[in-house]
Every structure is written in structure tokens, then in C-alpha cells.
Coordinates of C-alpha atoms and ligand atoms in Angstrom, one line a residue:
M430 CA 43.9 59.8 81.5
N431 CA 43.7 58.2 84.1
K432 CA 46.7 56.7 86.1
G433 CA 47.0 53.0 84.8
E434 CA 46.8 54.7 80.5
D435 CA 49.7 56.8 82.3
R436 CA 51.4 54.2 83.3
F437 CA 51.4 52.1 81.0
K438 CA 52.0 54.5 78.0
K439 CA 55.3 55.0 79.9
I440 CA 56.0 51.4 80.2
I441 CA 56.0 51.4 76.3
A442 CA 58.2 54.1 76.4
H443 CA 60.5 52.7 78.4
C444 CA 60.3 49.4 76.6
K445 CA 61.5 51.3 73.6
E446 CA 64.0 53.5 75.1
Y447 CA 66.2 50.1 76.6
G448 CA 66.2 47.7 74.2
F449 CA 62.9 45.3 74.8
I450 CA 60.5 45.8 72.3
F451 CA 60.1 47.8 69.0
P452 CA 57.6 48.5 66.4
S453 CA 58.1 46.5 63.4
S454 CA 59.8 47.4 60.5
E455 CA 59.6 50.9 62.5
I456 CA 61.3 52.6 59.4
Y457 CA 58.8 52.4 57.2
D458 CA 55.9 53.3 60.2
G459 CA 55.6 50.1 61.9
L460 CA 52.9 47.1 61.1
S461 CA 50.0 46.7 63.2
A462 CA 49.5 44.5 65.6
V463 CA 52.8 43.3 65.0
Y464 CA 56.4 43.9 67.3
D465 CA 59.8 42.3 67.5
Y466 CA 61.5 42.4 70.5
G467 CA 65.1 43.8 71.1
Q468 CA 68.5 42.9 73.0
N469 CA 67.0 42.9 76.2
G470 CA 63.3 41.6 74.8
A471 CA 65.1 38.7 73.5
E472 CA 67.1 38.0 76.7
L473 CA 64.0 38.2 78.9
K474 CA 61.5 36.0 76.6
N475 CA 64.4 33.5 76.2
N476 CA 64.6 33.9 80.2
I477 CA 60.3 33.3 79.8
K478 CA 60.6 30.3 77.8
D479 CA 63.4 28.6 79.9
Y480 CA 61.4 28.8 83.1
W481 CA 57.9 27.7 81.6
W482 CA 60.1 24.6 79.8
R483 CA 62.3 23.4 82.4
S484 CA 58.5 23.5 84.5
M485 CA 57.1 21.6 82.0
V486 CA 59.4 19.2 80.7
Q487 CA 62.7 19.0 83.2
Y488 CA 61.1 18.5 86.7
H489 CA 57.4 16.7 85.2
E490 CA 59.2 13.0 83.9
N491 CA 56.0 12.0 82.3
I492 CA 55.8 15.4 79.7
V493 CA 58.5 15.7 76.8
G494 CA 58.0 18.8 74.1
L495 CA 58.1 19.3 70.7
D496 CA 59.2 21.7 68.0
A497 CA 56.5 20.7 65.4
A498 CA 56.1 23.0 62.1
I499 CA 54.3 26.2 61.6
F500 CA 52.5 25.8 58.2
M501 CA 50.4 22.4 58.5
H502 CA 47.4 19.9 56.3
P503 CA 44.9 22.5 55.6
T504 CA 42.0 19.2 56.2
V505 CA 44.0 19.8 59.8
W506 CA 42.3 23.2 60.5
K507 CA 39.0 21.8 59.1
A508 CA 39.3 18.9 61.6
S509 CA 39.6 21.7 64.9
G510 CA 36.6 23.6 63.8
H511 CA 38.7 26.6 63.3
V512 CA 37.6 27.0 59.0
D513 CA 34.5 26.5 59.9
A514 CA 34.3 28.6 63.4
F515 CA 37.6 30.2 64.4
N516 CA 35.6 33.8 64.1
D517 CA 35.4 37.2 65.8
P518 CA 32.2 39.1 65.5
L519 CA 33.1 42.0 64.4
I520 CA 30.6 45.4 64.3
D521 CA 31.9 48.5 63.1
N522 CA 31.3 51.8 64.1
K523 CA 29.9 54.5 61.1
D524 CA 30.6 57.7 63.1
S525 CA 34.6 57.2 64.1
K526 CA 34.7 54.1 61.6
K527 CA 36.9 52.3 64.7
R528 CA 36.0 48.3 63.9
Y529 CA 35.4 46.1 67.1
R530 CA 35.1 43.0 67.9
A531 CA 31.4 42.9 69.1
D532 CA 31.6 40.0 71.9
V533 CA 34.1 42.2 73.5
L534 CA 31.7 45.2 73.5
I535 CA 29.4 43.0 75.9
E536 CA 31.9 42.3 78.1
D537 CA 33.6 45.3 78.5
H538 CA 30.1 46.1 79.6
I539 CA 29.8 43.9 82.3
A540 CA 33.6 44.4 83.7
K541 CA 31.5 48.1 84.2
L542 CA 29.1 47.0 86.5
E543 CA 31.1 43.9 87.9
E544 CA 33.8 47.5 88.7
K545 CA 30.6 49.0 90.4
I546 CA 29.5 46.0 93.1
N547 CA 33.1 46.2 93.3
K548 CA 33.2 49.9 95.0
E549 CA 30.1 49.0 96.7
V550 CA 31.7 46.0 98.6
Q551 CA 35.1 47.8 99.3
K552 CA 33.3 51.0 100.5
A553 CA 31.2 48.4 103.0
A554 CA 34.2 46.5 103.8
K555 CA 35.8 50.1 105.2
R556 CA 32.8 51.0 106.6
F557 CA 32.1 47.9 109.0
G558 CA 35.6 47.0 109.5
D559 CA 36.3 43.8 110.8
T560 CA 32.7 42.4 111.4
F561 CA 31.9 43.0 107.7
D562 CA 30.4 39.7 105.9
E563 CA 31.2 39.4 101.9
K564 CA 28.8 36.4 101.3
M565 CA 26.1 38.8 103.1
F566 CA 26.1 41.9 101.7
R567 CA 26.8 40.4 98.7
E568 CA 23.7 38.9 99.4
T569 CA 21.4 41.5 100.5
N570 CA 22.6 45.2 99.5
P571 CA 19.8 46.1 96.3
R572 CA 22.3 47.8 94.6
V573 CA 25.0 45.0 93.8
Q574 CA 22.0 42.8 93.7
A575 CA 20.2 45.4 91.2
N576 CA 23.5 45.2 89.3
I577 CA 24.1 41.1 89.6
Q578 CA 19.9 41.0 88.2
K579 CA 21.6 43.5 85.0
I580 CA 24.6 41.0 84.0
N581 CA 22.4 38.2 84.2
D582 CA 20.2 39.3 82.3
I583 CA 22.8 39.5 80.0
N584 CA 23.9 36.6 80.3
V585 CA 20.9 34.9 79.5
R586 CA 21.5 36.6 75.9
F587 CA 25.0 37.0 75.1
V588 CA 26.1 33.6 76.2
P589 CA 23.5 31.4 73.6
A590 CA 24.2 34.3 71.0
M591 CA 27.5 33.4 71.0
E592 CA 27.4 29.4 71.0
N593 CA 24.7 29.8 68.6
G594 CA 26.4 32.1 66.4
H595 CA 23.6 34.8 66.0
L596 CA 24.5 38.5 64.9
N597 CA 21.3 39.6 65.5
D598 CA 20.5 39.4 68.6
L599 CA 24.4 41.0 69.4
K600 CA 23.5 43.7 67.9
A601 CA 20.6 43.8 69.5
L602 CA 21.9 43.7 72.6
I603 CA 24.4 46.3 72.4
E604 CA 21.3 48.8 71.5
E605 CA 19.8 48.2 74.3
L606 CA 22.5 48.3 76.3
E607 CA 23.0 51.8 75.3
I608 CA 27.1 50.8 74.4
A609 CA 28.2 54.0 72.7
C610 CA 31.6 53.5 70.4
P611 CA 34.4 55.0 72.6
V612 CA 36.0 57.0 71.0
S613 CA 33.3 58.9 69.3
G614 CA 30.5 58.3 71.6
S615 CA 27.9 57.4 69.0
R616 CA 25.6 54.0 69.2
N617 CA 25.6 54.6 65.3
W618 CA 26.9 51.0 64.2
T619 CA 26.6 48.6 61.7
D620 CA 25.4 45.4 61.4
V621 CA 27.5 42.2 63.0
R622 CA 29.6 40.0 61.3
Q623 CA 32.1 36.9 61.0
F624 CA 34.8 37.3 60.2
N625 CA 37.4 34.7 60.3
L626 CA 40.5 34.4 62.1
M627 CA 43.5 32.7 60.3
F628 CA 45.9 33.9 57.4
S629 CA 46.3 31.5 54.9
T630 CA 48.3 32.0 51.8
K631 CA 49.8 29.7 48.9
M632 CA 51.8 26.3 48.6
G633 CA 54.2 25.8 45.4
S634 CA 53.5 27.7 42.8
A635 CA 50.2 28.9 40.8
S636 CA 50.5 26.5 37.6
D637 CA 51.8 23.4 40.2
G638 CA 47.9 23.7 41.4
A639 CA 48.8 26.0 44.8
S640 CA 47.6 24.8 47.2
L641 CA 45.8 27.2 50.2
V642 CA 47.5 26.4 54.0
Y643 CA 47.4 28.6 56.7
L644 CA 49.3 30.1 59.3
R645 CA 48.5 28.1 62.6
P646 CA 46.1 30.2 65.1
E647 CA 47.2 27.6 68.2
T648 CA 50.4 26.0 68.6
A649 CA 47.7 23.0 70.0
Q650 CA 47.0 20.8 66.6
G651 CA 51.0 20.6 66.4
I652 CA 50.7 18.5 69.5
F653 CA 47.3 16.2 68.7
V654 CA 48.3 15.6 65.1
N655 CA 51.6 14.4 66.6
Y656 CA 50.2 12.5 69.9
L657 CA 50.9 8.5 68.3
N658 CA 54.6 9.4 67.0
V659 CA 54.9 11.0 70.4
Q660 CA 53.5 8.8 72.9
K661 CA 54.3 5.4 70.6
T662 CA 58.5 6.6 70.4
G663 CA 58.2 7.1 73.6
R664 CA 56.3 4.8 75.2
M665 CA 54.4 7.2 77.2
K666 CA 51.7 5.8 79.3
L667 CA 49.0 7.9 81.1
P668 CA 48.9 10.6 82.1
F669 CA 51.6 12.7 80.3
G670 CA 51.4 15.7 78.6
I671 CA 53.4 17.2 75.9
A672 CA 54.5 20.4 75.3
Q673 CA 55.0 22.7 73.5
I674 CA 56.2 26.7 72.7
G675 CA 55.7 28.7 69.5
K676 CA 54.3 31.2 66.8
A677 CA 50.7 31.2 66.1
F678 CA 48.6 33.9 64.3
R679 CA 46.1 34.9 63.9
N680 CA 44.0 38.5 62.0
E681 CA 42.9 40.4 65.2
I682 CA 40.4 42.0 64.2
V683 CA 41.0 44.6 67.7
A684 CA 44.8 45.0 68.1
R685 CA 45.6 47.3 70.5
Q686 CA 47.0 47.2 74.0
F687 CA 50.7 46.6 72.4
I688 CA 51.7 43.5 72.6
F689 CA 48.7 42.2 74.4
R690 CA 47.0 41.6 71.9
M691 CA 49.3 41.0 68.7
R692 CA 48.4 39.4 64.6
E693 CA 51.7 37.3 65.5
F694 CA 52.3 36.1 68.5
E695 CA 54.3 33.7 70.8
Q696 CA 52.1 30.3 73.0
M697 CA 53.2 27.2 75.7
E698 CA 50.6 25.8 75.5
M699 CA 50.7 22.0 77.3
Q700 CA 48.6 19.4 76.0
Y701 CA 48.3 16.3 78.9
F702 CA 46.7 13.4 77.9
V703 CA 44.4 11.1 80.6
K704 CA 42.3 8.4 80.6
P705 CA 38.5 9.9 80.1
G706 CA 36.7 9.7 83.0
L707 CA 39.5 10.9 85.4
E708 CA 39.5 14.8 83.3
K709 CA 38.2 16.8 86.6
E710 CA 40.6 15.6 88.2
W711 CA 43.6 16.8 86.6
F712 CA 41.9 20.1 85.3
E713 CA 41.6 20.6 89.0
Y714 CA 45.8 20.1 89.3
W715 CA 46.8 22.1 86.6
K716 CA 44.5 25.2 87.6
E717 CA 46.6 24.9 90.8
E718 CA 49.6 24.1 89.5
R719 CA 49.7 27.5 86.3
M720 CA 48.2 28.9 90.1
R721 CA 51.9 27.9 91.7
W722 CA 53.6 29.1 88.5
H723 CA 53.5 32.1 88.0
L724 CA 53.2 33.2 92.2
A725 CA 56.7 31.5 92.3
L726 CA 58.1 34.4 90.4
G727 CA 57.3 36.4 93.5
I728 CA 54.6 38.3 91.9
P729 CA 51.9 39.8 94.0
K730 CA 48.3 37.0 94.7
E731 CA 46.6 40.0 94.3
M732 CA 47.3 40.4 90.6
F733 CA 45.9 37.6 89.7
R734 CA 42.7 36.1 89.3
I735 CA 40.4 33.3 87.9
H736 CA 38.0 33.8 85.5
D737 CA 35.6 30.6 85.0
H738 CA 34.2 30.4 81.8
D739 CA 30.2 30.9 81.1
K740 CA 30.8 30.3 77.4
L741 CA 32.7 27.1 76.9
A742 CA 34.3 26.9 73.2
H743 CA 32.8 24.1 70.6
Y744 CA 35.8 21.5 72.8
A745 CA 35.7 21.9 76.2
N746 CA 33.9 20.6 78.8
A747 CA 35.5 22.9 81.7
A748 CA 37.9 26.2 80.9
V749 CA 39.0 29.1 83.4
D750 CA 41.0 32.0 82.2
I751 CA 44.1 33.0 84.7
E752 CA 44.3 36.8 84.1
F753 CA 46.5 39.8 85.0
D754 CA 45.8 42.9 86.6
F755 CA 47.3 44.7 83.3
P756 CA 47.9 47.9 83.4
F757 CA 44.2 49.1 81.7
G758 CA 42.1 46.3 84.1
F759 CA 42.6 42.1 84.5
K760 CA 42.8 40.7 80.8
E761 CA 43.6 36.7 80.2
I762 CA 46.9 35.6 80.9
E763 CA 46.8 32.0 80.4
G764 CA 43.6 30.0 79.3
I765 CA 43.0 25.7 81.0
H766 CA 40.6 23.7 78.8
S767 CA 39.3 20.0 79.2
R768 CA 39.5 19.7 75.6
T769 CA 37.7 16.0 76.5
D770 CA 37.9 14.0 73.2
F771 CA 37.3 16.1 70.8
D772 CA 40.6 17.4 68.9
L773 CA 42.1 13.2 69.5
G774 CA 38.3 12.2 67.8
A775 CA 38.1 14.7 65.4
H776 CA 41.6 13.8 63.6
Q777 CA 40.8 9.9 63.8
K778 CA 37.7 11.0 61.3
F779 CA 39.2 13.3 59.0
S780 CA 42.5 11.2 58.6
G781 CA 40.7 7.6 58.5
K782 CA 43.9 7.1 61.8
K783 CA 43.2 5.6 64.5
L784 CA 44.7 7.4 67.3
Q785 CA 44.1 5.3 70.5
Y786 CA 45.1 4.1 73.8
F787 CA 45.9 0.7 74.4
D788 CA 46.3 0.3 78.4
P789 CA 47.6 -2.6 79.5
D790 CA 46.6 -2.2 83.2
T791 CA 42.9 -2.6 81.3
N792 CA 44.1 -3.9 78.4
E793 CA 41.4 -1.6 76.7
S794 CA 42.6 0.8 74.7
Y795 CA 40.2 4.0 73.6
T796 CA 40.6 7.6 72.8
P797 CA 42.4 9.7 75.8
Y798 CA 40.7 12.9 77.6
V799 CA 43.0 15.9 76.9
V800 CA 43.9 18.8 79.6
E801 CA 45.5 21.8 78.2
T802 CA 47.7 24.8 79.9
S803 CA 48.1 27.5 76.7
I804 CA 49.8 30.7 77.9
G805 CA 50.2 33.2 75.6
L806 CA 54.9 34.6 75.5
D807 CA 54.0 38.0 74.6
R808 CA 51.5 38.8 77.4
M809 CA 53.2 36.7 79.8
F810 CA 56.3 39.0 78.6
L811 CA 53.8 41.7 79.5
A812 CA 53.1 41.1 82.8
V813 CA 56.6 40.9 83.8
I814 CA 57.0 44.5 82.7
S815 CA 54.3 46.1 83.7
C816 CA 54.7 44.7 88.0
A817 CA 58.1 45.3 87.2
F818 CA 58.6 48.9 86.1
T819 CA 58.7 50.9 89.8
E820 CA 59.7 54.6 89.7
E821 CA 61.1 55.7 93.3
K822 CA 62.2 59.0 94.8
L823 CA 65.2 57.8 96.6
E824 CA 66.5 59.2 99.8
D825 CA 68.5 62.2 98.8
G826 CA 66.1 63.1 96.4
S827 CA 67.0 62.2 92.6
E828 CA 64.7 59.5 90.4
R829 CA 65.3 56.3 89.7
V830 CA 63.0 54.1 87.5
V831 CA 63.6 50.5 88.1
M832 CA 62.6 47.2 87.3
N833 CA 62.1 45.1 89.2
I834 CA 62.1 42.1 86.9
P835 CA 61.9 38.6 89.0
P836 CA 66.2 38.1 88.4
A837 CA 65.9 34.8 87.5
L838 CA 64.1 35.9 84.5
A839 CA 66.6 39.6 83.8
P840 CA 67.7 40.2 80.9
T841 CA 71.3 40.9 82.0
K842 CA 72.3 39.2 85.3
I843 CA 75.5 40.5 86.2
A844 CA 76.5 44.0 85.9
V845 CA 80.4 44.1 86.2
L846 CA 81.8 48.0 86.6
P847 CA 85.4 49.1 88.0
L848 CA 85.1 51.9 89.7
M849 CA 87.5 54.1 87.5
K850 CA 88.7 53.4 84.3
K851 CA 92.4 53.6 85.1
D852 CA 94.8 52.2 87.9
G853 CA 94.6 48.2 86.9
L854 CA 90.6 48.4 87.8
P855 CA 88.8 47.3 84.3
E856 CA 91.6 44.9 83.6
K857 CA 90.3 43.4 87.0
G858 CA 87.3 43.9 85.8
R859 CA 87.8 41.8 82.4
E860 CA 89.5 39.3 83.7
L861 CA 86.0 38.7 86.5
F862 CA 83.7 39.0 83.2
D863 CA 85.8 36.9 81.5
R864 CA 85.6 33.7 84.1
L865 CA 81.8 35.0 84.8
K866 CA 79.9 35.7 81.5
Y867 CA 80.1 31.2 81.3
D868 CA 78.0 31.5 84.3
F869 CA 75.6 33.9 82.8
L870 CA 74.5 36.8 81.1
C871 CA 76.8 39.9 82.1
Q872 CA 77.7 43.2 81.1
Y873 CA 80.9 44.8 81.5
E874 CA 80.7 48.7 81.9
D875 CA 83.2 51.0 82.5
K876 CA 82.6 54.4 80.8
D877 CA 80.8 57.3 82.8
A878 CA 80.3 57.5 86.4
I879 CA 79.4 54.3 89.0
G880 CA 76.0 55.9 89.2
R881 CA 74.9 56.9 86.5
R882 CA 75.8 53.5 85.2
Y883 CA 73.9 51.5 87.7
R884 CA 71.2 53.6 86.4
R885 CA 71.3 51.9 83.4
Q886 CA 71.7 48.5 84.9
D887 CA 68.4 48.9 87.3
A888 CA 66.7 50.1 83.8
I889 CA 66.9 47.0 82.1
G890 CA 66.1 44.9 85.7
T891 CA 69.8 43.7 85.9
P892 CA 69.4 42.6 89.6
Y893 CA 73.9 42.5 90.4
C894 CA 76.4 45.5 90.5
I895 CA 79.3 43.7 91.0
T896 CA 82.4 46.7 91.0
I897 CA 85.9 46.6 91.7
D898 CA 87.6 49.5 93.3
H899 CA 91.4 50.0 94.6
Q900 CA 90.5 46.9 98.0
T901 CA 90.0 44.3 95.0
L902 CA 93.5 45.0 93.8
E903 CA 94.7 44.7 97.7
D904 CA 92.3 41.9 98.6
N905 CA 90.3 40.8 95.9
T906 CA 86.6 41.4 97.4
V907 CA 84.8 43.2 95.4
T908 CA 81.0 44.5 95.9
I909 CA 77.4 43.1 95.1
R910 CA 74.9 45.5 95.3
E911 CA 71.7 44.1 94.8
R912 CA 69.2 46.0 92.5
D913 CA 66.1 46.7 94.7
S914 CA 67.5 47.5 98.2
M915 CA 70.5 48.9 96.8
Q916 CA 72.3 47.2 99.6
Q917 CA 75.7 46.5 98.9
E918 CA 78.3 44.4 100.5
R919 CA 81.5 43.0 100.3
I920 CA 82.3 39.6 99.5
P921 CA 85.6 37.5 97.8
A922 CA 85.9 37.8 94.0
E923 CA 86.2 34.2 93.4
N924 CA 82.2 33.7 95.4
V925 CA 80.7 35.8 93.0
S926 CA 79.1 32.7 90.7
K927 CA 78.2 30.5 93.7
V928 CA 76.8 33.8 95.6
V929 CA 74.7 34.7 92.3
S930 CA 73.3 31.4 91.8
A931 CA 72.4 30.7 94.4
R932 CA 70.0 33.7 94.5
I933 CA 68.7 33.2 91.2
S934 CA 67.8 29.7 91.6
F935 CA 64.7 27.9 91.3
K936 CA 65.9 25.3 93.5
P937 CA 63.8 24.5 96.3
K938 CA 66.3 25.5 99.4
Ligands
ATP1066 P1 41.0 36.6 73.7 O1 40.3 35.5 74.5 O2 41.9 37.1 75.1 O3 41.9 36.4 72.2 P2 41.7 33.5 73.4 O4 40.5 33.3 74.7 O5 41.0 34.1 72.0 O6 42.1 35.1 73.7 P3 42.8 30.7 73.6 O7 42.9 30.7 72.3 O8 42.6 30.8 74.9 O9 42.9 33.2 73.3 O10 45.2 30.8 73.9 C1 45.4 30.6 74.7 C2 46.6 31.8 75.1 O11 46.9 32.6 73.8 C3 45.7 33.0 75.6 O12 46.0 33.1 77.6 C4 46.9 34.0 75.3 O13 47.7 34.4 76.2 C5 47.4 34.4 73.9 N1 47.1 34.7 72.7 C6 45.6 34.7 72.2 N2 45.6 35.7 71.0 C7 46.6 35.8 71.2 C8 47.3 37.6 70.3 N3 46.4 38.1 69.7 N4 48.0 38.4 71.5 C9 48.9 37.9 72.3 N5 48.5 36.8 73.1 C10 47.7 35.8 72.2

């Protein structure tokens, strides 16, 4: 097992042991790629949602929220292209009986070649030190050049095969690249087939003539079909945005990697409606803005990278992914897409209703263009916990597992811990807890040695522990212990709320 896999296993086990994430219906042995968020997970998830919602809706006066239903008229999915084109190419290995996405097998092969290039570059950077010219090295080193050539040769065939749904070409590429099944190691593949990812169900009873409806595979369409409702009732002027957080469902072919790829998941999407012609400018703006949002949490910059799409979706004229360095490597956490007027245009065509904007500055009507930011809430959750999970050896030789969750997102903000369960300390602690609970989610604990209680709070990422001791009874001061440094300081009990609020706030200082 490599280091990343080992760490990932520990993170999954930790999430279960400390009430962050449980497999769905666990007493029935779980349901594949569906998970439940436990007491700490639900809090962390809510805090991530809150951070996103505030950044979008509260901090931008021209972005408003929406909460559309999961079920939508079936024609929505015809207009959006999902009925005809929301397919993944699947392939089975005949020996292991494992199913894969053909495009992912090829992408993983490309990623391995990229990894080889990066290793060469890193080695050379070490050898040459300050004088290293990376651009020149990439352009002239024969081994790097050979691998770049290989990647280009693959893409020349891979991109059109995906765009045109040429499944035979994908199969031919997999065979020529000698891609083997990671489980059986064999190259005994079936043909590639298309598989639609939407879940469907029936609405109404069969005798009524039940109609086929879909569980939405993305939240975006709820925004598009409400574009005019919001624009008119909110008297919105371009550019303006509509933000939404909600469940989405995809019958993923390969659903492994914990909450990274689930069949039921949550998205946080924002569609920004702009004047046609300005979409590239706004695309650049949102690309930078979204990176800033991620970095404001204090997650190191090296954990992110931008991936430009080689293959654009049928609706886009520009697209990037923000990728995060998950324990299993760099993968998409958020997509930023310039969707043109594809969606509004398609809904106008299919519904026969005008979805336009009357521009009071130019006295003309037109269909706005859209720049979308779309982040998976569960992937953001996974990014936060995988970055936070830390095993530490302390100076006294003991070990602790601490979740360095950004304080603003931590499930519990404060633990109130009387040093001993006697001498009036619990009463004093309760009194403080009862005041603080109106400002933050707090925990009160008076059982076990204080060291063990600190460890339990570290393991769920509580940023501040307040200890009540005998001195508290004399001068009403308490100690506040900071999770990451374990430093303690004495402060007046009445200042706790103010001190913690200031430390966890996103407000610019
Ligand atoms: P992928 O290529 O990983 O399947 P995608 O490009 O299909 O993702 P989008 O359709 O752009 O994803 O969806 C926007 C966001 O929704 C993604 O960036 C991701 O964070 C999240 N997302 C998509 N599918 C899933 C899933 N099955 N489970 C969890 N999150 C998902």
C-alpha cells in the first residue's frame, strides 16, 4: 500500500470513528456510493455551505439565492442535452469482471505520463538549483519531449473520439496503449458502450398514466428555468448571479474513492448571467475569485492546480477545473464553465417561452450568456478533512490525531472543560456553556482526565478548549487552549465569546 492509500484509509476510518461519515444503511451492509453524514459531519457540511452561501449571496449584492425542486419537467432534460448526451463510455474487464469508464482509463494513462515528466523536472531542478530554467528544460530534454509527444498523440485521437462518441476508437486506444485492468492485470476488455447517468422514476400512479421523471443530475437547470422569474421579481440588472445548493444524482459507473464520487451528492452552483461578448472577461474573473475563496481557508496553495479542458462540453466555449491534491492524487473539485447562451437558448426553443433580457442601456433584448461555478460540496468536505487529518508525535513522546480544520468550518467551536468534577467547577462551567451556546456550537465535558478530553476535541477539530479551574472561582478567568499549537493563555471568562468570534471570523481585518 502506498503512503497516499494508507493515509486515505486512516481518514475514512477516522471519519467513521468520530461521527463524520457513515456508510448509508450500514446495518444492511451499506449501499454502494451512498453515505450519511454523522453528528460532526453534518455540522462541518453546514459550515462549508454557509461559507459558500455567504461568499456568494451575502458578499455580492448582485447574486441572489434559489432553492429549486429536485424533480423537474422531463423536457428540461431533453432541452439541456442530458437525455441524449449525459453518457459515460463504459468498458468491462472480462477477467476481473470490474467495470471502468473508458475515458478515465485513458486519462489515468495520460496522468502517469505527466507524472514521469514532472519527476524529470523535479530531479533537474534539484540538480541545477537556482540556475534552473524549467521552460527551457521542458522544451529540450529528450525524455520529457518524448513523453509530451506521447500525450499529444493520444489526445489527437482521444478528444475527437469523446466529442463524437466514437466508442470503437476509445477501445482501439485502450488496446494500443496496452492499458491493463488494475485488478486482474489483464487486457481482456469488452467493447465500449454508452451508459446514461440519470436516475429515472415514475411520477403519479400507473393508472393515471404515470410519467417518467428524472432525479436531477445537476442543480444548474433549476436556475436556468427560473432565470426570468428571478430577474423580473428581483429587478435584477446584468451582470447578476443566481446561487443554489442542493442534491444531485448520478448513476456513476465507477463509484469508488469514498465521498469523492457518489451516486447521491450535493452541489453548490452559481450561474452568472452576463451580456454576450463579456463572458470571457467574467470567466477569468470567476476563475480567480474561486481560487481566492479556496485559499482564504488557509489551505496551502500547492494543494490546488488549474486544469484547462482539452475537451469542451457541448454547452461550453471555455472551461477549467480547479483540482485538489486528494490522498489519491489531483482530481477535480470545482468546474468553472463559460456556458454561452446554450441553456437559455435551448429552454426557449423547447418551451416556446422567451427567456431574454431587456437592456435599458441599449434598448435591445437579448439572451444572456452564462458563466457557471460548480463545486461539489462533498468533494470540498473531503478536501477539508484530508488536508486537516494530522498524526503528531508530541515532545513528551505521546501521539495525537488532530483535525486542523479551518476554525471557521470546525463542527464545534468551543469545548468547555471543568478541570475537575467537584468544588463548584462543573457549575461554573455550565454557566459559561449556557452563555456561549447562543454564539457558537459548544460542547460541555467533565468526565475523564483533562488530557483525554483535549485529545477527543483535537480528533473532531474543535479549535478552542476553555478550562475552568480553581483560579476561575477566585478571579473569573479561564484558560483558552488553541488546538494546533496547544498554547494556553488566561483570559477573563466574559471575553471568551469576543476572542473566539474575532479568531474565527472571515471579516477583513
Ligand atoms: P467528474 O469528471 O469527476 O465526473 P464532472 O466534470 O462530471 O466530474 P460536473 O458535472 O462539472 O462534474 O459537476 C460539478 C461538480 O460536482 C464537480 O466539480 C464535482 O465537485 C461535483 N461532482 C460531480 N459528480 C460527483 C459525484 N458523483 N460525487 C460527488 N461530487 C460530484
